[in-house]
Amino acid sequence: MGFKLNRKSSKDPMSEINVTPFVDVMLVLLIIFMVTAPLLTVGVQVDLPESSADSLPEEQEPLTLTINSKGEIFIQESKVEFDKIIAKVLAVSKNRTDTRIYVRGDKAINYGRVLEIMGLLSGSGFTKVALISEPYKER
């Protein structure tokens, strides 16, 4: 039984694909997306109060209404005047009053202002209005 070894000459082209550069690029992109993803969540900066409440399960993207420390009101990331809140929320939610609305209020703002906006939303027929807070940090 004899074996014949085919030795390729150095002039033949290499037919294997080198995947190492592809893997390197993918790992760099993964790191970039992991670093930037938390920064893309919410654009309005507020200092949320802390709470020990459990988070709610989410089946669809909720509508976020934010009140910053200056008392300015934002729907998602666009600023809105107080008297136009309901019209804007109805437009964004496509007139669906069962849309989940999260209210984010800065802890430096008056609690009555947050409740005033929540009451305005509830009085307009929105049934799923909730507050957002930060979980307690280890002390």
PDB file of C-alpha atoms in Angstrom:
ATOM      1  CA  MET A   1       0.000   0.000   0.000  1.00  0.00           C
ATOM      2  CA  GLY A   2       1.653   3.102  -1.097  1.00  0.00           C
ATOM      3  CA  PHE A   3       0.584   6.630  -0.423  1.00  0.00           C
ATOM      4  CA  LYS A   4       1.291   9.411  -2.765  1.00  0.00           C
ATOM      5  CA  LEU A   5       1.756  12.748  -1.098  1.00  0.00           C
ATOM      6  CA  ASN A   6       0.792  15.689  -3.216  1.00  0.00           C
ATOM      7  CA  ARG A   7       2.979  18.567  -2.388  1.00  0.00           C
ATOM      8  CA  LYS A   8       1.692  21.836  -3.685  1.00  0.00           C
ATOM      9  CA  SER A   9       4.136  24.185  -5.157  1.00  0.00           C
ATOM     10  CA  SER A  10       4.522  27.608  -3.616  1.00  0.00           C
ATOM     11  CA  LYS A  11       3.059  29.119  -6.778  1.00  0.00           C
ATOM     12  CA  ASP A  12      -0.494  27.750  -6.208  1.00  0.00           C
ATOM     13  CA  PRO A  13      -2.953  30.195  -4.603  1.00  0.00           C
ATOM     14  CA  MET A  14      -4.102  29.519  -1.032  1.00  0.00           C
ATOM     15  CA  SER A  15      -7.765  28.446  -0.990  1.00  0.00           C
ATOM     16  CA  GLU A  16      -8.545  28.804   2.728  1.00  0.00           C
ATOM     17  CA  ILE A  17     -10.311  31.863   4.162  1.00  0.00           C
ATOM     18  CA  ASN A  18      -8.641  33.593   7.077  1.00  0.00           C
ATOM     19  CA  VAL A  19     -11.450  34.488   9.519  1.00  0.00           C
ATOM     20  CA  THR A  20      -9.245  36.032  12.200  1.00  0.00           C
ATOM     21  CA  PRO A  21      -9.611  39.644  10.938  1.00  0.00           C
ATOM     22  CA  PHE A  22     -13.385  39.168  10.693  1.00  0.00           C
ATOM     23  CA  VAL A  23     -13.582  37.943  14.295  1.00  0.00           C
ATOM     24  CA  ASP A  24     -11.403  40.842  15.471  1.00  0.00           C
ATOM     25  CA  VAL A  25     -13.674  43.407  13.818  1.00  0.00           C
ATOM     26  CA  MET A  26     -16.795  41.744  15.261  1.00  0.00           C
ATOM     27  CA  LEU A  27     -15.361  41.802  18.785  1.00  0.00           C
ATOM     28  CA  VAL A  28     -14.482  45.490  18.491  1.00  0.00           C
ATOM     29  CA  LEU A  29     -18.014  46.279  17.278  1.00  0.00           C
ATOM     30  CA  LEU A  30     -19.496  44.248  20.124  1.00  0.00           C
ATOM     31  CA  ILE A  31     -17.501  46.242  22.673  1.00  0.00           C
ATOM     32  CA  ILE A  32     -18.519  49.542  21.069  1.00  0.00           C
ATOM     33  CA  PHE A  33     -22.220  48.599  21.156  1.00  0.00           C
ATOM     34  CA  MET A  34     -21.988  47.369  24.744  1.00  0.00           C
ATOM     35  CA  VAL A  35     -20.505  50.693  25.847  1.00  0.00           C
ATOM     36  CA  THR A  36     -22.891  52.939  23.888  1.00  0.00           C
ATOM     37  CA  ALA A  37     -26.176  51.046  24.454  1.00  0.00           C
ATOM     38  CA  PRO A  38     -26.771  52.295  28.028  1.00  0.00           C
ATOM     39  CA  LEU A  39     -26.218  55.869  26.856  1.00  0.00           C
ATOM     40  CA  LEU A  40     -29.016  55.600  24.289  1.00  0.00           C
ATOM     41  CA  THR A  41     -31.839  54.643  26.673  1.00  0.00           C
ATOM     42  CA  VAL A  42     -33.166  58.056  27.743  1.00  0.00           C
ATOM     43  CA  GLY A  43     -31.895  61.445  26.630  1.00  0.00           C
ATOM     44  CA  VAL A  44     -33.306  63.664  29.391  1.00  0.00           C
ATOM     45  CA  GLN A  45     -31.116  63.668  32.496  1.00  0.00           C
ATOM     46  CA  VAL A  46     -33.005  63.404  35.804  1.00  0.00           C
ATOM     47  CA  ASP A  47     -31.977  62.344  39.283  1.00  0.00           C
ATOM     48  CA  LEU A  48     -34.565  59.660  40.109  1.00  0.00           C
ATOM     49  CA  PRO A  49     -35.518  58.807  43.684  1.00  0.00           C
ATOM     50  CA  GLU A  50     -34.687  55.330  44.991  1.00  0.00           C
ATOM     51  CA  SER A  51     -37.250  52.612  45.732  1.00  0.00           C
ATOM     52  CA  SER A  52     -37.327  48.944  46.670  1.00  0.00           C
ATOM     53  CA  ALA A  53     -40.285  48.160  44.375  1.00  0.00           C
ATOM     54  CA  ASP A  54     -39.932  45.399  41.786  1.00  0.00           C
ATOM     55  CA  SER A  55     -39.819  46.301  38.107  1.00  0.00           C
ATOM     56  CA  LEU A  56     -42.885  45.704  35.967  1.00  0.00           C
ATOM     57  CA  PRO A  57     -42.888  43.272  33.034  1.00  0.00           C
ATOM     58  CA  GLU A  58     -43.001  45.011  29.673  1.00  0.00           C
ATOM     59  CA  GLU A  59     -44.691  43.572  26.618  1.00  0.00           C
ATOM     60  CA  GLN A  60     -44.268  46.670  24.464  1.00  0.00           C
ATOM     61  CA  GLU A  61     -42.298  49.913  24.496  1.00  0.00           C
ATOM     62  CA  PRO A  62     -43.836  52.250  27.120  1.00  0.00           C
ATOM     63  CA  LEU A  63     -44.322  55.964  26.657  1.00  0.00           C
ATOM     64  CA  THR A  64     -42.060  57.944  28.996  1.00  0.00           C
ATOM     65  CA  LEU A  65     -43.015  61.350  30.378  1.00  0.00           C
ATOM     66  CA  THR A  66     -40.125  63.091  32.175  1.00  0.00           C
ATOM     67  CA  ILE A  67     -40.093  66.098  34.511  1.00  0.00           C
ATOM     68  CA  ASN A  68     -36.564  67.410  35.071  1.00  0.00           C
ATOM     69  CA  SER A  69     -35.280  69.456  37.999  1.00  0.00           C
ATOM     70  CA  LYS A  70     -36.215  72.732  36.265  1.00  0.00           C
ATOM     71  CA  GLY A  71     -39.858  71.614  35.937  1.00  0.00           C
ATOM     72  CA  GLU A  72     -39.647  71.135  32.170  1.00  0.00           C
ATOM     73  CA  ILE A  73     -41.808  68.327  30.778  1.00  0.00           C
ATOM     74  CA  PHE A  74     -40.635  65.935  28.081  1.00  0.00           C
ATOM     75  CA  ILE A  75     -42.505  63.205  26.209  1.00  0.00           C
ATOM     76  CA  GLN A  76     -39.827  60.686  25.270  1.00  0.00           C
ATOM     77  CA  GLU A  77     -37.111  63.246  24.404  1.00  0.00           C
ATOM     78  CA  SER A  78     -39.164  66.140  23.029  1.00  0.00           C
ATOM     79  CA  LYS A  79     -40.061  69.092  25.246  1.00  0.00           C
ATOM     80  CA  VAL A  80     -43.766  69.880  25.609  1.00  0.00           C
ATOM     81  CA  GLU A  81     -45.765  72.619  27.337  1.00  0.00           C
ATOM     82  CA  PHE A  82     -48.042  71.692  30.258  1.00  0.00           C
ATOM     83  CA  ASP A  83     -51.283  72.609  28.488  1.00  0.00           C
ATOM     84  CA  LYS A  84     -50.400  70.437  25.462  1.00  0.00           C
ATOM     85  CA  ILE A  85     -49.466  67.244  27.346  1.00  0.00           C
ATOM     86  CA  ILE A  86     -52.699  65.336  26.696  1.00  0.00           C
ATOM     87  CA  ALA A  87     -52.836  66.252  22.996  1.00  0.00           C
ATOM     88  CA  LYS A  88     -49.212  65.139  22.493  1.00  0.00           C
ATOM     89  CA  VAL A  89     -49.635  61.919  24.494  1.00  0.00           C
ATOM     90  CA  LEU A  90     -52.783  61.038  22.527  1.00  0.00           C
ATOM     91  CA  ALA A  91     -50.962  61.739  19.260  1.00  0.00           C
ATOM     92  CA  VAL A  92     -47.937  59.623  20.209  1.00  0.00           C
ATOM     93  CA  SER A  93     -50.086  56.767  21.535  1.00  0.00           C
ATOM     94  CA  LYS A  94     -52.386  56.909  18.488  1.00  0.00           C
ATOM     95  CA  ASN A  95     -55.436  57.649  20.685  1.00  0.00           C
ATOM     96  CA  ARG A  96     -54.995  54.417  22.649  1.00  0.00           C
ATOM     97  CA  THR A  97     -55.741  55.081  26.319  1.00  0.00           C
ATOM     98  CA  ASP A  98     -54.457  51.620  27.322  1.00  0.00           C
ATOM     99  CA  THR A  99     -50.869  52.659  26.472  1.00  0.00           C
ATOM    100  CA  ARG A 100     -48.461  52.207  29.373  1.00  0.00           C
ATOM    101  CA  ILE A 101     -47.090  55.612  30.467  1.00  0.00           C
ATOM    102  CA  TYR A 102     -44.075  55.883  32.776  1.00  0.00           C
ATOM    103  CA  VAL A 103     -43.641  59.164  34.651  1.00  0.00           C
ATOM    104  CA  ARG A 104     -40.043  60.019  35.593  1.00  0.00           C
ATOM    105  CA  GLY A 105     -39.776  62.888  38.055  1.00  0.00           C
ATOM    106  CA  ASP A 106     -36.532  64.340  39.368  1.00  0.00           C
ATOM    107  CA  LYS A 107     -36.286  63.957  43.145  1.00  0.00           C
ATOM    108  CA  ALA A 108     -35.592  67.682  43.535  1.00  0.00           C
ATOM    109  CA  ILE A 109     -38.968  68.607  42.012  1.00  0.00           C
ATOM    110  CA  ASN A 110     -42.154  69.167  44.028  1.00  0.00           C
ATOM    111  CA  TYR A 111     -44.054  65.888  44.500  1.00  0.00           C
ATOM    112  CA  GLY A 112     -47.326  67.745  43.899  1.00  0.00           C
ATOM    113  CA  ARG A 113     -46.217  68.628  40.361  1.00  0.00           C
ATOM    114  CA  VAL A 114     -45.649  64.949  39.550  1.00  0.00           C
ATOM    115  CA  LEU A 115     -49.053  64.018  40.978  1.00  0.00           C
ATOM    116  CA  GLU A 116     -50.697  66.866  39.072  1.00  0.00           C
ATOM    117  CA  ILE A 117     -49.402  65.445  35.784  1.00  0.00           C
ATOM    118  CA  MET A 118     -50.333  61.882  36.764  1.00  0.00           C
ATOM    119  CA  GLY A 119     -53.845  63.079  37.670  1.00  0.00           C
ATOM    120  CA  LEU A 120     -54.102  64.888  34.352  1.00  0.00           C
ATOM    121  CA  LEU A 121     -53.210  61.670  32.514  1.00  0.00           C
ATOM    122  CA  SER A 122     -55.577  59.530  34.602  1.00  0.00           C
ATOM    123  CA  GLY A 123     -58.378  62.060  34.182  1.00  0.00           C
ATOM    124  CA  SER A 124     -57.948  61.872  30.416  1.00  0.00           C
ATOM    125  CA  GLY A 125     -58.647  58.129  30.430  1.00  0.00           C
ATOM    126  CA  PHE A 126     -55.149  56.659  30.560  1.00  0.00           C
ATOM    127  CA  THR A 127     -55.341  53.606  32.813  1.00  0.00           C
ATOM    128  CA  LYS A 128     -51.717  52.448  32.914  1.00  0.00           C
ATOM    129  CA  VAL A 129     -49.782  55.328  34.474  1.00  0.00           C
ATOM    130  CA  ALA A 130     -46.808  54.421  36.706  1.00  0.00           C
ATOM    131  CA  LEU A 131     -43.843  56.107  38.396  1.00  0.00           C
ATOM    132  CA  ILE A 132     -40.221  55.188  37.701  1.00  0.00           C
ATOM    133  CA  SER A 133     -37.552  55.184  40.402  1.00  0.00           C
ATOM    134  CA  GLU A 134     -33.988  53.988  40.877  1.00  0.00           C
ATOM    135  CA  PRO A 135     -33.375  50.782  42.849  1.00  0.00           C
ATOM    136  CA  TYR A 136     -31.691  51.233  46.229  1.00  0.00           C
ATOM    137  CA  LYS A 137     -27.927  51.329  46.059  1.00  0.00           C
ATOM    138  CA  GLU A 138     -25.811  49.410  48.546  1.00  0.00           C
ATOM    139  CA  ARG A 139     -25.033  51.610  51.514  1.00  0.00           C
TER     140      ARG A 139
END
